[in-house]
Coordinates of C-alpha atoms in Angstrom, one line a residue:
Chain X
M396 CA -2.1 51.7 10.1
K397 CA -2.1 48.6 12.2
L398 CA -0.2 45.3 12.2
I399 CA -2.5 42.5 13.1
I400 CA -0.8 39.3 14.4
A401 CA -2.9 36.3 15.2
Y402 CA -2.0 32.8 16.4
I403 CA -4.6 30.2 15.3
Q404 CA -5.0 26.4 15.1
P405 CA -3.2 25.2 11.9
E406 CA -6.2 23.4 10.5
K407 CA -8.2 26.6 10.7
L408 CA -6.0 28.5 8.3
N409 CA -8.1 27.7 5.2
A410 CA -11.3 28.8 6.9
V411 CA -9.6 32.1 8.1
K412 CA -8.3 32.7 4.6
Q413 CA -11.7 32.3 3.2
A414 CA -13.4 34.5 5.8
L415 CA -10.8 37.2 5.0
Y416 CA -11.3 36.9 1.3
E417 CA -15.0 37.4 1.7
R418 CA -14.1 40.7 3.5
E419 CA -11.8 41.7 0.7
I420 CA -8.6 41.2 2.6
Y421 CA -6.2 39.4 0.3
K422 CA -2.8 40.2 1.7
I423 CA -1.5 37.9 4.3
S424 CA 1.7 36.3 5.6
V425 CA 1.7 32.9 7.3
T426 CA 4.4 31.2 9.2
N427 CA 4.7 28.0 11.2
A428 CA 4.8 28.7 14.9
L429 CA 5.2 26.6 18.0
G430 CA 3.6 27.6 21.3
C431 CA 1.2 26.9 24.0
G432 CA -1.3 28.8 26.1
Q433 CA -4.0 27.3 28.1
Q434 CA -3.8 24.0 26.2
R435 CA -0.4 23.5 27.9
G436 CA 1.2 21.4 25.1
Y437 CA 0.8 17.7 24.6
H438 CA 2.4 14.5 25.7
E439 CA 5.2 12.8 23.8
T440 CA 7.5 10.0 24.5
Y441 CA 10.6 8.7 22.6
R442 CA 11.9 5.2 23.1
G443 CA 10.2 5.1 26.5
V444 CA 11.5 8.4 27.7
E445 CA 9.0 11.2 28.3
I446 CA 9.5 14.5 26.6
E447 CA 8.4 17.1 29.1
V448 CA 7.5 20.3 27.5
N449 CA 5.8 20.0 24.1
L450 CA 4.9 23.1 22.2
L451 CA 1.9 22.8 20.0
K452 CA 2.0 23.5 16.3
K453 CA 0.3 26.8 15.6
V454 CA 0.1 29.1 12.6
R455 CA 1.0 32.8 12.9
I456 CA -0.8 35.2 10.6
E457 CA 0.4 38.7 10.0
I458 CA -1.7 41.3 8.2
A459 CA -0.9 45.0 7.8
V460 CA -4.1 47.1 7.2
N461 CA -5.4 50.6 7.1
E462 CA -7.7 51.7 9.9
A463 CA -10.9 50.9 7.9
F464 CA -9.9 47.3 7.6
V465 CA -9.0 46.6 11.2
Q466 CA -12.5 45.6 12.3
P467 CA -13.3 43.4 9.2
T468 CA -9.9 41.6 9.7
I469 CA -10.6 40.8 13.3
E470 CA -14.1 39.6 12.4
G471 CA -12.7 37.5 9.6
I472 CA -10.1 35.8 11.8
I473 CA -12.6 35.1 14.5
A474 CA -15.2 33.8 12.0
G475 CA -12.7 31.4 10.6
A476 CA -10.8 30.3 13.7
R477 CA -13.3 30.1 16.4
T478 CA -14.5 26.7 17.7
G479 CA -15.3 27.6 21.3
N480 CA -12.6 25.3 22.6
I481 CA -9.4 26.1 24.4
G482 CA -6.6 26.6 21.9
D483 CA -8.5 28.7 19.4
G484 CA -5.8 31.3 19.6
K485 CA -5.3 35.0 20.1
I486 CA -5.2 38.2 18.1
F487 CA -2.7 41.0 18.8
I488 CA -3.0 44.5 17.3
L489 CA 0.0 46.8 17.0
D490 CA 0.4 50.3 15.8
L491 CA 2.4 50.3 12.5
V492 CA 4.9 53.1 12.2
E493 CA 5.7 52.9 8.5
C494 CA 5.2 50.7 5.5
I495 CA 7.3 50.9 2.2
R496 CA 6.7 49.0 -1.0
I497 CA 10.1 48.0 -2.2
R498 CA 9.2 48.0 -5.9
T499 CA 7.8 51.5 -6.2
G500 CA 9.0 53.3 -3.1
E501 CA 5.4 54.1 -2.1
T502 CA 4.9 54.6 1.6
G503 CA 2.1 54.6 4.2
S504 CA -1.5 53.7 3.4
E505 CA -0.8 53.5 -0.4
A506 CA 1.9 50.9 0.2
I507 CA -0.4 48.7 2.3
G508 CA -3.5 48.8 0.0
Chain Z
M254 CA 55.0 -43.5 -6.2
K255 CA 52.1 -41.3 -5.4
T256 CA 51.4 -40.6 -9.0
I257 CA 51.4 -44.2 -9.9
R258 CA 49.0 -45.1 -7.2
L259 CA 46.6 -42.3 -8.3
N260 CA 46.8 -43.4 -11.9
L261 CA 46.1 -46.9 -10.9
A262 CA 43.1 -45.8 -8.9
F263 CA 41.9 -43.7 -11.8
F264 CA 42.1 -46.6 -14.3
V265 CA 40.4 -49.0 -11.9
T266 CA 37.6 -46.5 -11.4
L267 CA 37.3 -46.0 -15.1
F268 CA 37.3 -49.7 -15.7
F269 CA 34.5 -50.3 -13.2
L270 CA 32.5 -47.3 -14.6
F271 CA 32.8 -48.8 -18.0
I272 CA 31.7 -52.2 -16.9
V273 CA 28.7 -51.2 -14.8
K274 CA 27.7 -47.9 -16.4
D275 CA 24.6 -49.4 -18.0
A276 CA 23.6 -50.8 -14.7
W277 CA 23.7 -47.7 -12.5
A278 CA 25.5 -44.7 -14.0
T279 CA 22.4 -43.5 -16.0
D280 CA 20.3 -43.8 -12.9
A281 CA 22.9 -41.9 -10.9
V282 CA 23.1 -39.1 -13.5
A283 CA 19.3 -38.9 -13.5
D284 CA 19.1 -38.8 -9.8
A285 CA 21.7 -36.1 -9.6
A286 CA 19.9 -34.1 -12.2
E287 CA 16.6 -34.4 -10.4
K288 CA 18.2 -33.5 -7.1
L289 CA 19.8 -30.5 -8.7
Q290 CA 16.5 -29.4 -10.2
S291 CA 14.7 -29.8 -7.0
N292 CA 17.3 -27.8 -5.1
M293 CA 17.3 -25.1 -7.8
N294 CA 13.6 -24.9 -7.4
I295 CA 14.0 -24.4 -3.7
V296 CA 16.7 -21.7 -4.2
W297 CA 14.7 -19.8 -6.8
T298 CA 11.4 -20.0 -4.8
A299 CA 13.2 -18.9 -1.6
V300 CA 14.9 -16.0 -3.4
A301 CA 11.6 -15.0 -4.9
A302 CA 9.9 -15.1 -1.5
F303 CA 12.6 -12.7 -0.1
L304 CA 11.9 -10.4 -3.1
V305 CA 8.2 -10.4 -2.3
F306 CA 9.0 -9.7 1.4
F307 CA 10.8 -6.6 0.3
M308 CA 7.6 -5.4 -1.3
Q309 CA 6.5 -4.6 2.3
A310 CA 9.1 -1.8 2.2
G311 CA 7.7 -0.7 -1.1
F312 CA 4.2 -0.5 0.3
A313 CA 5.4 1.4 3.4
M314 CA 7.2 4.0 1.2
V315 CA 4.4 4.5 -1.2
E316 CA 1.8 5.0 1.5
G317 CA 4.1 7.2 3.6
G318 CA 5.0 9.3 0.6
F319 CA 1.4 9.8 -0.5
T320 CA 0.2 10.9 2.9
R321 CA 1.0 13.8 5.2
A322 CA 4.1 14.1 7.3
K323 CA 2.1 14.1 10.5
N324 CA 1.0 10.5 9.9
T325 CA 4.2 8.8 8.8
V326 CA 5.0 7.0 12.1
N327 CA 1.5 5.5 12.0
I328 CA 1.9 4.3 8.4
M329 CA 5.3 2.7 9.2
M330 CA 3.9 1.0 12.2
K331 CA 0.9 -0.4 10.3
N332 CA 3.1 -1.8 7.6
L333 CA 5.5 -3.3 10.1
M334 CA 2.8 -4.8 12.3
D335 CA 0.5 -6.2 9.6
F336 CA 3.4 -8.2 8.3
S337 CA 4.4 -9.3 11.8
F338 CA 0.9 -10.2 13.0
G339 CA 0.1 -11.6 9.6
S340 CA 3.1 -13.9 9.5
L341 CA 2.1 -15.4 12.9
A342 CA -1.6 -15.6 12.0
F343 CA -0.8 -17.3 8.7
F344 CA 1.5 -19.8 10.3
F345 CA -0.9 -20.8 13.1
I346 CA -4.2 -20.7 11.2
G347 CA -4.1 -19.4 7.7
F348 CA -1.8 -21.9 6.0
G349 CA -3.9 -24.8 7.2
L350 CA -7.1 -23.3 6.0
M351 CA -5.6 -22.6 2.6
F352 CA -3.6 -25.7 1.9
G353 CA -4.8 -28.5 4.1
K354 CA -7.1 -31.2 2.8
S355 CA -10.3 -29.3 2.0
N356 CA -13.7 -30.1 3.4
G357 CA -15.2 -28.3 0.4
L358 CA -15.0 -24.8 1.9
F359 CA -11.6 -24.7 3.5
G360 CA -8.6 -26.7 4.5
T361 CA -8.6 -28.6 7.8
E362 CA -5.0 -29.7 8.4
H363 CA -1.4 -28.6 8.4
F364 CA -2.0 -25.9 11.1
M365 CA 1.5 -24.8 12.3
L366 CA 2.6 -27.4 9.8
S367 CA 1.9 -30.2 12.2
G368 CA 2.6 -33.5 10.5
Y369 CA 5.8 -32.3 9.0
D370 CA 9.2 -33.0 10.6
A371 CA 10.0 -29.7 12.1
M372 CA 13.7 -30.1 11.5
S373 CA 13.7 -31.5 8.0
S374 CA 14.8 -29.6 5.0
D375 CA 11.7 -30.5 3.1
W376 CA 10.3 -28.3 0.3
I377 CA 7.4 -27.4 2.6
W378 CA 9.4 -24.7 4.4
T379 CA 10.1 -22.9 1.2
F380 CA 6.5 -23.2 0.2
L381 CA 5.4 -21.8 3.6
I382 CA 7.6 -18.7 3.5
F383 CA 6.6 -18.1 -0.1
Q384 CA 2.9 -18.3 0.8
T385 CA 3.4 -16.2 3.9
V386 CA 4.8 -13.2 2.1
F387 CA 1.9 -13.5 -0.4
A388 CA -0.7 -13.4 2.4
A389 CA 1.1 -10.4 3.9
T390 CA 1.0 -8.6 0.6
S391 CA -2.8 -8.9 0.5
A392 CA -3.0 -7.7 4.1
T393 CA -0.9 -4.6 3.7
I394 CA -2.9 -3.2 0.7
V395 CA -5.6 -2.1 3.0
S396 CA -3.3 0.2 5.1
G397 CA -3.1 2.8 2.4
A398 CA -6.8 3.2 1.7
M399 CA -7.5 3.6 5.5
A400 CA -4.5 5.9 6.0
E401 CA -4.5 9.0 8.2
R402 CA -7.7 8.3 10.2
T403 CA -7.8 4.7 11.5
K404 CA -7.3 3.7 15.1
F405 CA -4.1 1.7 15.3
S406 CA -5.6 -1.0 17.6
A407 CA -8.5 -1.6 15.2
Y408 CA -6.1 -1.9 12.3
L409 CA -4.2 -4.6 14.2
V410 CA -7.3 -6.6 14.7
Y411 CA -8.2 -6.3 11.0
S412 CA -4.7 -7.5 10.0
I413 CA -5.0 -10.7 12.1
V414 CA -8.4 -11.5 10.7
I415 CA -7.4 -11.1 7.0
S416 CA -4.3 -13.2 7.4
A417 CA -5.9 -15.9 9.5
F418 CA -9.3 -16.2 7.7
I419 CA -10.4 -13.9 4.9
Y420 CA -7.3 -14.4 2.6
P421 CA -6.7 -18.1 3.3
I422 CA -10.2 -19.3 2.8
F423 CA -10.6 -17.5 -0.5
G424 CA -7.1 -18.7 -1.4
S425 CA -8.1 -22.3 -0.7
W426 CA -10.8 -22.0 -3.4
A427 CA -8.3 -21.0 -6.1
W428 CA -4.9 -22.2 -5.0
G429 CA -5.5 -25.0 -2.4
G430 CA -4.4 -27.6 -5.0
L431 CA -0.8 -26.3 -4.9
L432 CA -0.5 -28.5 -1.8
D433 CA -3.2 -30.9 -0.4
G434 CA -6.3 -28.7 -0.8
G435 CA -8.4 -28.4 -3.9
G436 CA -11.0 -25.6 -4.2
W437 CA -14.1 -25.3 -6.3
L438 CA -12.7 -22.3 -8.3
E439 CA -9.6 -24.1 -9.5
K440 CA -11.6 -27.2 -10.4
L441 CA -13.7 -25.0 -12.7
G442 CA -10.4 -24.0 -14.4
F443 CA -10.0 -20.5 -12.8
V444 CA -6.6 -19.1 -13.8
D445 CA -4.9 -16.7 -11.4
F446 CA -1.3 -17.5 -11.8
A447 CA 0.2 -15.2 -9.1
G448 CA -2.8 -13.6 -7.6
S449 CA -4.4 -10.6 -9.4
T450 CA -7.6 -11.8 -7.6
V451 CA -6.4 -14.0 -4.8
V452 CA -4.0 -11.5 -3.4
H453 CA -4.7 -8.1 -4.9
S454 CA -8.4 -7.9 -5.4
I455 CA -9.0 -9.5 -2.0
G456 CA -6.9 -6.8 -0.4
G457 CA -8.3 -4.1 -2.7
W458 CA -12.0 -4.9 -1.9
L459 CA -11.2 -5.0 1.8
A460 CA -9.6 -1.6 1.3
L461 CA -12.8 -0.3 -0.3
A462 CA -14.8 -1.7 2.6
G463 CA -12.5 0.0 5.1
A464 CA -12.5 3.4 3.3
V465 CA -16.3 3.4 3.0
T466 CA -16.9 2.4 6.6
L467 CA -14.4 5.1 7.9
G468 CA -15.6 7.9 5.7
P469 CA -13.3 10.6 4.2
R470 CA -10.5 12.4 6.1
I471 CA -11.4 15.7 7.6
G472 CA -11.2 18.4 5.0
K473 CA -11.2 16.0 2.0
Y474 CA -14.6 17.2 0.8
G475 CA -15.9 20.8 0.9
P476 CA -19.3 21.7 2.2
D477 CA -20.7 21.3 -1.3
G478 CA -19.1 17.8 -1.6
S479 CA -16.4 18.9 -4.0
P480 CA -13.2 16.9 -3.5
R481 CA -10.1 18.8 -2.2
A482 CA -6.5 17.8 -2.7
I483 CA -4.6 16.6 0.3
P484 CA -1.1 16.3 -1.2
G485 CA 1.3 13.6 -0.1
H486 CA 4.3 14.9 1.7
N487 CA 7.1 13.1 -0.2
I488 CA 6.9 12.0 -3.8
A489 CA 10.5 10.9 -3.7
L490 CA 9.6 8.3 -1.1
A491 CA 6.5 7.3 -3.1
A492 CA 8.7 6.8 -6.2
L493 CA 11.2 4.8 -4.2
G494 CA 8.3 2.6 -3.0
V495 CA 7.1 2.0 -6.5
F496 CA 10.5 1.0 -7.7
I497 CA 10.8 -1.4 -4.8
L498 CA 7.5 -2.9 -5.6
W499 CA 8.4 -3.2 -9.3
F500 CA 11.6 -5.0 -8.2
G501 CA 9.7 -7.2 -5.7
W502 CA 7.2 -8.2 -8.5
F503 CA 10.1 -10.0 -10.2
G504 CA 9.8 -12.4 -7.3
F505 CA 6.0 -12.2 -7.1
N506 CA 5.2 -13.3 -10.7
P507 CA 8.3 -15.2 -11.9
G508 CA 8.6 -16.8 -8.5
S509 CA 5.1 -18.3 -8.7
T510 CA 6.5 -20.9 -11.1
T511 CA 8.3 -22.3 -8.0
F512 CA 10.3 -24.0 -10.7
A513 CA 13.8 -23.1 -12.0
D514 CA 13.7 -23.0 -15.8
G515 CA 13.5 -20.5 -18.7
S516 CA 9.9 -19.5 -17.9
I517 CA 11.3 -17.3 -15.1
G518 CA 12.7 -15.0 -17.7
R519 CA 9.6 -15.1 -19.9
I520 CA 7.4 -14.2 -17.0
A521 CA 9.8 -11.5 -15.9
V522 CA 9.4 -10.1 -19.5
T523 CA 5.6 -10.1 -19.4
T524 CA 5.6 -8.6 -15.9
N525 CA 8.0 -5.8 -16.9
L526 CA 6.2 -5.0 -20.2
A527 CA 2.9 -4.6 -18.4
A528 CA 4.4 -2.3 -15.8
A529 CA 6.0 -0.2 -18.4
A530 CA 2.9 0.0 -20.5
G531 CA 0.8 0.9 -17.4
A532 CA 3.2 3.8 -16.6
V533 CA 3.0 5.1 -20.2
T534 CA -0.8 5.0 -20.5
A535 CA -1.3 6.4 -17.0
L536 CA 1.0 9.2 -18.0
I537 CA -0.9 9.9 -21.2
T538 CA -4.3 9.7 -19.5
S539 CA -3.3 12.0 -16.6
W540 CA -1.7 14.4 -19.0
T541 CA -4.8 14.5 -21.1
I542 CA -7.4 14.8 -18.3
L543 CA -5.4 16.7 -15.7
K544 CA -3.3 18.8 -18.2
K545 CA -0.1 17.9 -16.4
P546 CA 1.9 14.6 -16.4
D547 CA 0.9 13.8 -12.8
A548 CA 3.6 11.9 -10.9
S549 CA 1.3 10.2 -8.4
M550 CA -1.0 8.9 -11.1
T551 CA 1.9 7.6 -13.2
L552 CA 3.3 5.8 -10.2
N553 CA -0.1 4.3 -9.7
G554 CA 0.0 3.3 -13.4
V555 CA 3.1 1.2 -12.9
L556 CA 1.4 -0.7 -10.0
A557 CA -1.8 -1.0 -12.1
G558 CA 0.1 -2.7 -14.9
L559 CA 1.8 -5.0 -12.4
V560 CA -1.4 -6.0 -10.7
A561 CA -3.2 -6.6 -13.9
I562 CA -0.5 -8.9 -15.4
T563 CA -0.2 -10.9 -12.2
A564 CA -3.0 -13.3 -13.2
G565 CA -1.9 -14.0 -16.7
C566 CA 1.8 -13.4 -16.7
A567 CA 2.5 -17.1 -17.4
S568 CA -0.2 -17.8 -20.0
V569 CA -0.3 -14.7 -22.2
T570 CA 2.1 -13.6 -24.9
P571 CA 4.4 -10.6 -24.3
V572 CA 2.4 -8.5 -26.8
A573 CA -0.8 -9.3 -24.9
S574 CA 0.9 -8.3 -21.7
V575 CA 1.6 -4.9 -23.2
L576 CA -2.1 -4.5 -24.0
I577 CA -3.2 -5.7 -20.5
G578 CA -0.8 -3.2 -18.8
A579 CA -1.8 -0.4 -21.2
V580 CA -5.5 -0.8 -20.4
A581 CA -4.8 -1.1 -16.7
G582 CA -2.8 2.2 -16.8
I583 CA -5.8 4.0 -18.3
L584 CA -8.3 2.2 -16.0
V585 CA -6.4 3.2 -12.8
V586 CA -6.5 6.9 -13.5
L587 CA -10.2 6.9 -14.4
S588 CA -11.0 4.7 -11.4
V589 CA -9.1 7.1 -9.0
L590 CA -11.1 10.1 -10.4
F591 CA -14.3 8.1 -10.3
L592 CA -13.8 7.1 -6.6
D593 CA -12.7 10.6 -5.7
R594 CA -15.2 12.7 -7.6
T595 CA -18.3 10.5 -8.0
L596 CA -18.4 7.9 -5.3
K597 CA -16.6 10.2 -2.9
V598 CA -14.6 7.4 -1.3
D599 CA -11.4 8.8 0.2
D600 CA -8.6 6.5 -0.7
P601 CA -5.4 8.5 -0.1
V602 CA -3.0 6.2 -2.1
G603 CA -5.3 4.8 -4.8
A604 CA -5.2 1.2 -3.3
V605 CA -8.7 0.3 -4.4
S606 CA -8.1 1.4 -8.0
V607 CA -4.8 -0.3 -8.3
H608 CA -5.4 -3.5 -6.5
A609 CA -9.2 -4.2 -6.7
V610 CA -10.1 -2.7 -10.0
C611 CA -6.9 -3.6 -11.9
G612 CA -6.8 -7.0 -10.2
A613 CA -10.4 -7.7 -11.4
F614 CA -9.5 -6.4 -14.9
G615 CA -6.3 -8.5 -15.1
T616 CA -8.1 -11.6 -14.0
L617 CA -10.8 -11.1 -16.7
S618 CA -8.1 -10.4 -19.3
V619 CA -6.8 -13.9 -18.9
G620 CA -10.2 -15.1 -20.2
L621 CA -9.4 -13.1 -23.4
F622 CA -5.7 -13.5 -23.9
N623 CA -4.9 -17.0 -22.5
T624 CA -3.1 -18.7 -25.3
E625 CA -4.6 -22.1 -24.4
N626 CA -8.3 -21.3 -24.2
G627 CA -8.8 -17.6 -24.1
L628 CA -11.6 -15.9 -26.2
F629 CA -9.1 -14.4 -28.6
Y630 CA -7.5 -17.7 -29.2
G631 CA -10.6 -19.5 -30.1
G632 CA -11.4 -20.9 -26.7
G633 CA -14.8 -19.4 -26.6
F634 CA -16.5 -17.8 -23.6
R635 CA -16.0 -20.5 -21.1
L636 CA -12.8 -19.3 -19.5
L637 CA -13.9 -15.7 -19.5
G638 CA -17.1 -16.8 -17.7
V639 CA -15.1 -18.7 -15.0
Q640 CA -12.7 -15.7 -14.6
A641 CA -15.8 -13.5 -14.1
L642 CA -17.2 -15.9 -11.6
G643 CA -13.9 -15.7 -9.7
V644 CA -13.8 -11.9 -9.8
L645 CA -17.4 -11.6 -8.6
T646 CA -16.8 -14.2 -5.8
A647 CA -13.8 -12.3 -4.6
F648 CA -15.8 -9.1 -4.5
I649 CA -18.7 -10.6 -2.6
W650 CA -16.4 -12.4 -0.2
A651 CA -13.9 -9.7 0.6
F652 CA -16.1 -6.6 0.4
G653 CA -19.0 -8.3 2.3
L654 CA -16.8 -9.6 5.0
G655 CA -14.9 -6.3 5.1
I656 CA -18.0 -4.3 5.7
A657 CA -19.1 -6.7 8.4
L658 CA -15.7 -6.7 10.1
F659 CA -15.1 -2.9 10.0
R660 CA -18.6 -2.2 11.2
L661 CA -18.1 -4.6 14.1
L662 CA -14.8 -2.9 14.9
K663 CA -16.5 0.5 14.7
K664 CA -19.1 -0.6 17.3
T665 CA -16.6 -2.3 19.7
I666 CA -13.2 -0.8 19.9
G667 CA -13.8 2.1 17.5
L668 CA -12.5 2.3 14.0
R669 CA -11.6 6.0 13.7
T670 CA -9.5 8.3 15.8
S671 CA -10.9 11.5 17.3
A672 CA -11.2 14.6 15.1
E673 CA -8.7 16.3 17.4
E674 CA -6.1 13.5 17.0
E675 CA -6.7 13.4 13.2
L676 CA -6.0 17.1 12.9
Q677 CA -2.9 17.0 15.1
G678 CA -1.7 13.9 13.3
L679 CA -1.9 10.2 14.3
D680 CA 1.8 10.1 15.0
I681 CA 1.4 12.1 18.2
G682 CA -2.1 10.8 19.1
E683 CA -1.5 7.1 18.5
H684 CA 2.3 6.7 19.0
G685 CA 3.3 9.8 21.0
M686 CA 6.1 10.7 18.6
E687 CA 6.8 12.4 15.4
A688 CA 8.4 11.1 12.2
Y689 CA 10.4 14.2 11.4
S690 CA 11.4 15.6 14.8
G691 CA 13.3 18.8 14.4
F692 CA 11.7 19.6 11.1
Q693 CA 9.0 22.2 10.6
I694 CA 5.9 20.5 9.4
F695 CA 2.8 22.4 8.3
I696 CA -0.3 20.8 9.6
T697 CA -2.7 23.3 8.1
Q698 CA -4.8 20.5 6.5

């Protein structure tokens, strides 16, 4: 089991969701995130005073999958989010120790699927 | 001692009044009555102008509410600045073109109100402020249709051009006779009491020209051309805006009498009935077609009724005003869907449907319901024909000039922001700040 975390451009969320749906990956958590990588934020001023560090609005996606779905998930995220420009985002993959479905008490692969 | 003296003075006065009352007392009373009436006219018209001014806040809230949180600063700035630039442009150029002695096409005097004593308390100042807020209403309609993708600088240029030229020249054809002008439309008998065509359709057709020239917002249409919803971020603000506009309309329509008498109340009644009927029929139409009582469509329905009754509010019966408002409420929903689904013109707030379409309908409805010479009152087709001519002229004038103006802006300073800026939000790109700093805003579409 893996936990896949990706940071993408907010406006690409719809495209990523669609690309994942096409690959039969339907379970997804999305949160608002602020951050900056190579884009280094943006410029903002308020009443004439500059605001120095501005974190960009990003979207954080979390998907827990069984091994067989790791590759399709990565492909789906890339297919939806890639423009070729700086700021497209990153994907992190973590080993997932356990997963429990609260309603039934199922654990492991069954609970994820 | 004092009492006696006062009594004496009283009797002497009474005596003289009695003697000379036939000579001057009647005149004095008539003079006083006339002065009172003229001052009451000024007070009423000025109060009405202030109500119409407040409609700017209504427009700002409606447009802000119906669009996304990432563009709210931009919407507020557009509404603030089209009124500010518009007031100046109308004072320096527009007013003269609209109300000066006409050369046949436009007025040629009264620029900056030259010729009037600048320090007098003449009626002209009340007339100027009343006409200024009307011009600004026309200008601000366009902001909503072009929301979320227009370059701020290009919008400023547009707002000067409409208030200085496009609105006043058309206005001189229909309303020039209110002062020293006298246009060809009003000479034909064109009836547009408070501006369904002169104010609302002119703004609405320019809004259409702007939306067409810009193209839809990114993500508004799928690859197969199917429309996608881009929900507004604050329906409470939009509703507040509509209530403010409704309130302001009690200055817009009843104020256009510029005369203090009972017709103020009668016109307030026709105005209110049409707005209410528009809300009800828009509710029913959206409930039938969209399966839910859609709030944004019902809010548009109120405005549709108000815009439609604006032309005929003084010359149709209350029952007719209900009918006019009711038809407008249906029309506005169908028009929004037609623009969105068939023409694929992206108008985020429904400005074209509310102001252009319902303005045209309202103007035509005067040709039917005018109690003096409307079709339904045995007046034949003549008035309806004149109304249609006015509606058509407004379309050609505003839409034609609008397309030319916006294309010119596109070629010169650019009309649309970059895709990157549009996605991030115009607030940061154009103004370098956010409307809701400290809040989490999703910008996923």
